[in-house]
Short mmCIF file of C-alpha atoms and ligand atoms in Angstrom, two decimals:
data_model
loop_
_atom_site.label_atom_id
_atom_site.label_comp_id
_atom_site.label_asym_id
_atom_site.label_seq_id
_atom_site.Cartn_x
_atom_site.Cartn_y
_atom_site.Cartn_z
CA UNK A 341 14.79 0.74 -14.75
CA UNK A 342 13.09 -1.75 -13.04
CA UNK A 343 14.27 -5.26 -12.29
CA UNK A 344 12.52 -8.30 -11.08
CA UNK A 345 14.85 -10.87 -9.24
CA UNK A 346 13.02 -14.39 -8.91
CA UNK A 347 15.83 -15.58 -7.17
CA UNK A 348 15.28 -19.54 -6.71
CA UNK A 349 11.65 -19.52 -7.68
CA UNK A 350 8.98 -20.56 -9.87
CA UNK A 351 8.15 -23.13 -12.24
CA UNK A 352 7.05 -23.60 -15.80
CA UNK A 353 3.23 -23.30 -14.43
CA UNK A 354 3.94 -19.92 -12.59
CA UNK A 355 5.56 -18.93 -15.69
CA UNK A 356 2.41 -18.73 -18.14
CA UNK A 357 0.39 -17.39 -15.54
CA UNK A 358 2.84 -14.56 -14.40
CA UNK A 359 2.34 -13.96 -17.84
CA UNK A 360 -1.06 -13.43 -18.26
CA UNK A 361 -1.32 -11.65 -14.77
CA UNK A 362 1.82 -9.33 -16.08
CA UNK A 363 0.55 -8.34 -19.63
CA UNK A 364 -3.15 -7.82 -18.09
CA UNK A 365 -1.52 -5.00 -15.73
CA UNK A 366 0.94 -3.86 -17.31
CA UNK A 367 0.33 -0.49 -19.28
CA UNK A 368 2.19 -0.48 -22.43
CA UNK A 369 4.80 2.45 -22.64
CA UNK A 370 8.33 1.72 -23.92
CA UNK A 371 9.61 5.02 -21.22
CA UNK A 372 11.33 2.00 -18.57
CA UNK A 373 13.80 -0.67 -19.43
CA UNK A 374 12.09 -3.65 -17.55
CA UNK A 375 14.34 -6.75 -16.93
CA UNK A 376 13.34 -10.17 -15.52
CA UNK A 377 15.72 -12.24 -13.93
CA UNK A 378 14.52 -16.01 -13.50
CA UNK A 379 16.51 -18.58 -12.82
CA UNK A 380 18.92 -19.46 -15.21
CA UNK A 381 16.58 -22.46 -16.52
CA UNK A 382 13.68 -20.99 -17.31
CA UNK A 383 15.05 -18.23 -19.23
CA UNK A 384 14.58 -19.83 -22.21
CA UNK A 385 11.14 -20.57 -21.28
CA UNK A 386 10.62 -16.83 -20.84
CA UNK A 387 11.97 -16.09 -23.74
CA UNK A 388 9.40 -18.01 -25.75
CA UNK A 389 6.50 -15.87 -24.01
CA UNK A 390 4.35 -12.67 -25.53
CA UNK A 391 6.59 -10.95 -22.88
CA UNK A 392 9.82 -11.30 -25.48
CA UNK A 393 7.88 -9.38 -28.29
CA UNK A 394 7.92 -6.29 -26.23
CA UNK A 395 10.52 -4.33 -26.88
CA UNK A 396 11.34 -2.79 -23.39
CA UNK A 397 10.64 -6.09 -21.82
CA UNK A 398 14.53 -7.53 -21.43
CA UNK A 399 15.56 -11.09 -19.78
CA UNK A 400 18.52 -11.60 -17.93
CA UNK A 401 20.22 -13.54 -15.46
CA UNK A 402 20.73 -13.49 -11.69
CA UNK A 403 24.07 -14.52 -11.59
CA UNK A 404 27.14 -15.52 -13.61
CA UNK A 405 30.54 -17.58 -12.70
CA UNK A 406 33.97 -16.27 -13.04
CA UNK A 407 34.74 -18.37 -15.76
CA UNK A 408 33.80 -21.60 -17.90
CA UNK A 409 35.51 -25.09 -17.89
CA UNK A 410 35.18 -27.62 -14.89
CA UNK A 411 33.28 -25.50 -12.93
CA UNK A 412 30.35 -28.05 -11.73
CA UNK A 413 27.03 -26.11 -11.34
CA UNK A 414 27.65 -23.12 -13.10
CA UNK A 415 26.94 -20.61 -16.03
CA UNK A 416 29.79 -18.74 -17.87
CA UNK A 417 29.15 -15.22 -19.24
CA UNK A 418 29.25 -16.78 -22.68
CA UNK A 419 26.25 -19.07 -21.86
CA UNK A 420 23.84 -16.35 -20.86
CA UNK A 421 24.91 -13.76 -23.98
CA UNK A 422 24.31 -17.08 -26.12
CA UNK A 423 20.80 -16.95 -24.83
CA UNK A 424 20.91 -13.30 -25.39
CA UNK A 425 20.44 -11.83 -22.08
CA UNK A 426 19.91 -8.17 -21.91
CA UNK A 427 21.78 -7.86 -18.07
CA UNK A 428 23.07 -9.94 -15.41
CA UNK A 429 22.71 -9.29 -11.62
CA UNK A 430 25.97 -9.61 -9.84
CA UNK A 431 27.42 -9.42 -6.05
CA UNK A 432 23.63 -10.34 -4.92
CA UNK A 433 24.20 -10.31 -0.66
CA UNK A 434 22.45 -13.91 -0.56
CA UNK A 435 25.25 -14.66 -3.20
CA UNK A 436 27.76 -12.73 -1.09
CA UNK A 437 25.92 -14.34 2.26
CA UNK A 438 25.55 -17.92 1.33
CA UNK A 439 27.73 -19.02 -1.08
CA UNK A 440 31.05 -16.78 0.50
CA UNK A 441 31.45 -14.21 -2.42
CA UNK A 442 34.46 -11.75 -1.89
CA UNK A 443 35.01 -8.63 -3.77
CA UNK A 444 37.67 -10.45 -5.73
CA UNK A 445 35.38 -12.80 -7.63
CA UNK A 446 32.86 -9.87 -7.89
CA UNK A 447 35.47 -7.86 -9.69
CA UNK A 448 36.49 -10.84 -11.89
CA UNK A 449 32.77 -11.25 -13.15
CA UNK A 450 32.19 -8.05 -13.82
CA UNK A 451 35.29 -7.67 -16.11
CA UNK A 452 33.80 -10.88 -17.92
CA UNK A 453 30.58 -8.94 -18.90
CA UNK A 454 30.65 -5.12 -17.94
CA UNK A 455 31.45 -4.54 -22.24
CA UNK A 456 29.06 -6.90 -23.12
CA UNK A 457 25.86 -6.29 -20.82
CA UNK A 458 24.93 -4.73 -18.59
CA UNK A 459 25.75 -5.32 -15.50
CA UNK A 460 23.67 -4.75 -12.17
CA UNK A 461 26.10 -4.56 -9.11
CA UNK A 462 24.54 -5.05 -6.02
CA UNK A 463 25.90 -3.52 -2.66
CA UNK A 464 24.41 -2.89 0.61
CA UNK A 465 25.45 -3.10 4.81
CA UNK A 466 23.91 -5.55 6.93
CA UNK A 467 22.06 -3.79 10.14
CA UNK A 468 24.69 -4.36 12.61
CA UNK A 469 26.54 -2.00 10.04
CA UNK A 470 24.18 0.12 9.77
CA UNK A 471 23.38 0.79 13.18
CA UNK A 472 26.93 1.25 13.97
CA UNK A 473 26.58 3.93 11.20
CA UNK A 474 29.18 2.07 9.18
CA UNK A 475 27.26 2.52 5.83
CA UNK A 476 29.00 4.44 3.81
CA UNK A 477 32.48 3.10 5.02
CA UNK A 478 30.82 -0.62 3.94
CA UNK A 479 29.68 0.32 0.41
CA UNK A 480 33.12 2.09 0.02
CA UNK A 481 34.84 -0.82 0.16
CA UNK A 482 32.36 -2.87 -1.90
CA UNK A 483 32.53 -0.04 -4.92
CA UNK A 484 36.73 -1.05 -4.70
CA UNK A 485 35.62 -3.63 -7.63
CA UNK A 486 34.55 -0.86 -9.94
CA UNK A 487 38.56 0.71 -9.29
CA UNK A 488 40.22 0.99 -12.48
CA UNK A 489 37.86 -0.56 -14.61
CA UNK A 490 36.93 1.29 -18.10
CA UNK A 491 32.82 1.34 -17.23
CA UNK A 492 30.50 2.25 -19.91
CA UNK A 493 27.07 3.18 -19.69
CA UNK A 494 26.26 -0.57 -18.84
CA UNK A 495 27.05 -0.46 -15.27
CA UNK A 496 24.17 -0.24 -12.95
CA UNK A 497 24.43 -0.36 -9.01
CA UNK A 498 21.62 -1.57 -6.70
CA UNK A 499 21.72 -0.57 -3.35
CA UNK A 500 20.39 -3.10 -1.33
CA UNK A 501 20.27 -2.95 2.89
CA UNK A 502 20.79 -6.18 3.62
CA UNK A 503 18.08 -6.05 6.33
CA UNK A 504 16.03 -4.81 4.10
CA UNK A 505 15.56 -7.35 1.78
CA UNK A 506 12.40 -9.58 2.61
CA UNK A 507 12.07 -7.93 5.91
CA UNK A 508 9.05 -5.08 5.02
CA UNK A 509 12.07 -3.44 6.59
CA UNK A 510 13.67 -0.50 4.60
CA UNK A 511 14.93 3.26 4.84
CA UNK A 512 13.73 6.42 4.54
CA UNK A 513 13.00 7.66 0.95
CA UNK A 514 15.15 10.28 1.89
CA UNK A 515 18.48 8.56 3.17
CA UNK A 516 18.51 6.07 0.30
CA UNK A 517 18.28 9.36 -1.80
CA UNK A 518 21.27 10.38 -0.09
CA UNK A 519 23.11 7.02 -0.11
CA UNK A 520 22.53 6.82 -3.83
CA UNK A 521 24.25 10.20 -4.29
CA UNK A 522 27.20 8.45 -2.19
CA UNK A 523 27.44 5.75 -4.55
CA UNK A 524 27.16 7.89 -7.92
CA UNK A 525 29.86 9.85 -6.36
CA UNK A 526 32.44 7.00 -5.40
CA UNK A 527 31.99 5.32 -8.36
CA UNK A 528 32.19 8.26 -10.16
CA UNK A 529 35.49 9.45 -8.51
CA UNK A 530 37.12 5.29 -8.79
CA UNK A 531 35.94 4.12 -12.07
CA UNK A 532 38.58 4.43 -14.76
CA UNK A 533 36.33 6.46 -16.71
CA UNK A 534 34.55 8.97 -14.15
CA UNK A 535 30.87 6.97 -14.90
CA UNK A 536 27.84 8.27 -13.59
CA UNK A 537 25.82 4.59 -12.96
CA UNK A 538 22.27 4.32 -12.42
CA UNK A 539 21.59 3.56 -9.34
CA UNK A 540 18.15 1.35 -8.04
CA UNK A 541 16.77 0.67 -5.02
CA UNK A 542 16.39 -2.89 -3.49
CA UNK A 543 14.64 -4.04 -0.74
CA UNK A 544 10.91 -4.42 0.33
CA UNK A 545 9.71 -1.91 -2.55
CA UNK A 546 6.06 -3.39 -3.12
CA UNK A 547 3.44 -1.47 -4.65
CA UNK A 548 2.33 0.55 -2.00
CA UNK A 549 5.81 1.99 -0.53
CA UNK A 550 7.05 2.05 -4.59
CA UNK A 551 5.97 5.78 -5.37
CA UNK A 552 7.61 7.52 -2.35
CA UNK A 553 11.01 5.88 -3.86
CA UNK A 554 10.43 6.70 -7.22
CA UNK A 555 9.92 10.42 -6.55
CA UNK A 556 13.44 11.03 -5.21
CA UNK A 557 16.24 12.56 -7.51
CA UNK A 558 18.89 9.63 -7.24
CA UNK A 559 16.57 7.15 -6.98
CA UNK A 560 16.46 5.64 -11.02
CA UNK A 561 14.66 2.22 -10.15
CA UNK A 562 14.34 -0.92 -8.28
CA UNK A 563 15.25 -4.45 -7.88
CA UNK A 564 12.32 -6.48 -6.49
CA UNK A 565 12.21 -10.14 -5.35
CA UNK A 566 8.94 -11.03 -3.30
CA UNK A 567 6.46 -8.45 -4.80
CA UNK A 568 8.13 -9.21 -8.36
CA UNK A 569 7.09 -12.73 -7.92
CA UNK A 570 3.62 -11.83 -8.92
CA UNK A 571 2.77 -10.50 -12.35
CA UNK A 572 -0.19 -8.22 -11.58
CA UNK A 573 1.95 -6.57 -8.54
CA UNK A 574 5.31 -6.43 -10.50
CA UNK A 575 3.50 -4.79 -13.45
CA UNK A 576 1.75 -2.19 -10.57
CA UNK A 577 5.09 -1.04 -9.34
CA UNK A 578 6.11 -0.44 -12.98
CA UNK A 579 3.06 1.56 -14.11
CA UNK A 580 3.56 3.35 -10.84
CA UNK A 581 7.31 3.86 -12.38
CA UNK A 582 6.42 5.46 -15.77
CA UNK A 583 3.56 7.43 -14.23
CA UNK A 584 0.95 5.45 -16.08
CA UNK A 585 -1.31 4.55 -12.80
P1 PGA B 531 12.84 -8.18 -1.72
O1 PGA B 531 14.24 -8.63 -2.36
O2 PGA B 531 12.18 -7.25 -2.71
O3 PGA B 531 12.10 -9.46 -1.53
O4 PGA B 531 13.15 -7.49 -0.44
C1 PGA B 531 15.06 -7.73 -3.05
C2 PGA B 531 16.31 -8.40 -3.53
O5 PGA B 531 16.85 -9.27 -2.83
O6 PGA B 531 16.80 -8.11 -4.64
#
């Protein structure tokens, strides 16, 4: 699985030639389910691309709000499944960082769409964590969301350092092999339902540090903001992905 998070980019002209850049990279094979996350209004613009008629190519959205009603600003689950979005990114650290998200709402959300989508729960430590090797305590405590929820097979988690993301920055292939079999186990051992989630790989991953992820055991994917901001480089990392390049 690989996921491409614009975050709060782009514009209608990036859009067509993303496009074009993508679907002149890209090498058709239906093995990975590819999502794109844009912002939340231009997902119907991506919807009305060549990049909607194929069939492993799935838009989603970066974010959703705990509920609907007077809530200025925001997008309820039932917007984004309305515009038939394939997953939803959730508990994003910028999200968690800048706009004060606790576990609570994070846990709220995700019983608004884990049944319906699926849902891509991001989790990571910041580096004052990590270097005080608090880690695995950290993403402990941010897997508490998953506790006692029924999880079916739509439950993804992204492990993302925090000082990892846009920094070049990132781990060893081998310790986020290791913290992914962390996370598979927690989650396995809280959720109601003992589920095994995918877990991808967020931070820095660019096309030429992509492969020495993808070869690890635990490793199922990545979510990629800067390098999935171009089409030609986002549809590299993939192709490196299925083994097609
Ligand atoms: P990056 O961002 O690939 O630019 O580091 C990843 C993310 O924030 O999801």
């Amino acid at each position: 699985m690989i996921i491409a998070n614009w975050k709060c980019n782009g514009n209608k002209a990036m859009i067509n030639e993303w496009t074009n850049n993508f679907l002149s990279n890209y090498i058709e094979t239906k093995k990975a389910f590819i999502g794109i996350a844009p912002p939340s209004i231009y997902i119907e613009s991506l919807l009305g691309t060549k990049l909607n008629k194929l069939e492993e190519i799935n838009i989603g959205s970066q974010d959703i709000d705990i509920s609907s009603g007077a809530r200025t600003g925001a997008i309820s689950s039932e917007m984004i499944l309305d515009f038939d979005c394939k997953f939803s990114i959730i508990g994003h650290s910028e999200r968690r960082q800048l706009f004060n998200e606790r576990n609570d709402e994070i846990k709220q959300k995700i019983l608004k769409i884990a049944k319906k989508t699926i849902t891509i729960l991001c989790i990571g430590e910041t580096l004052e964590e990590n270097k005080n090797e608090l880690t695995r305590d950290v993403l402990k405590k941010q897997l508490e969301v998953v506790k006692d929820i029924e999880l079916n097979n739509s439950l993804v988690i992204a492990y993302e350092p925090v000082w990892a993301i846009g920094t070049g920055n990132t781990p060893t292939p081998n310790n986020i092999n290791e913290i992914h079999k962390f996370i598979k186990d927690v989650v396995q051992s809280t959720s109601d339902n003992s589920a095994f989630p995918l877990v991808l790989y967020g931070g820095s991953v660019n096309q030429d540090n992509a492969e020495s992820f993808f070869k690890e055991k635990f490793i199922d994917g990545a979510l990629i903001g800067g390098a999935s901001l171009d089409g030609k480089k986002f549809a590299n990392i993939i192709n490196i992905f299925n083994g097609t390049k």
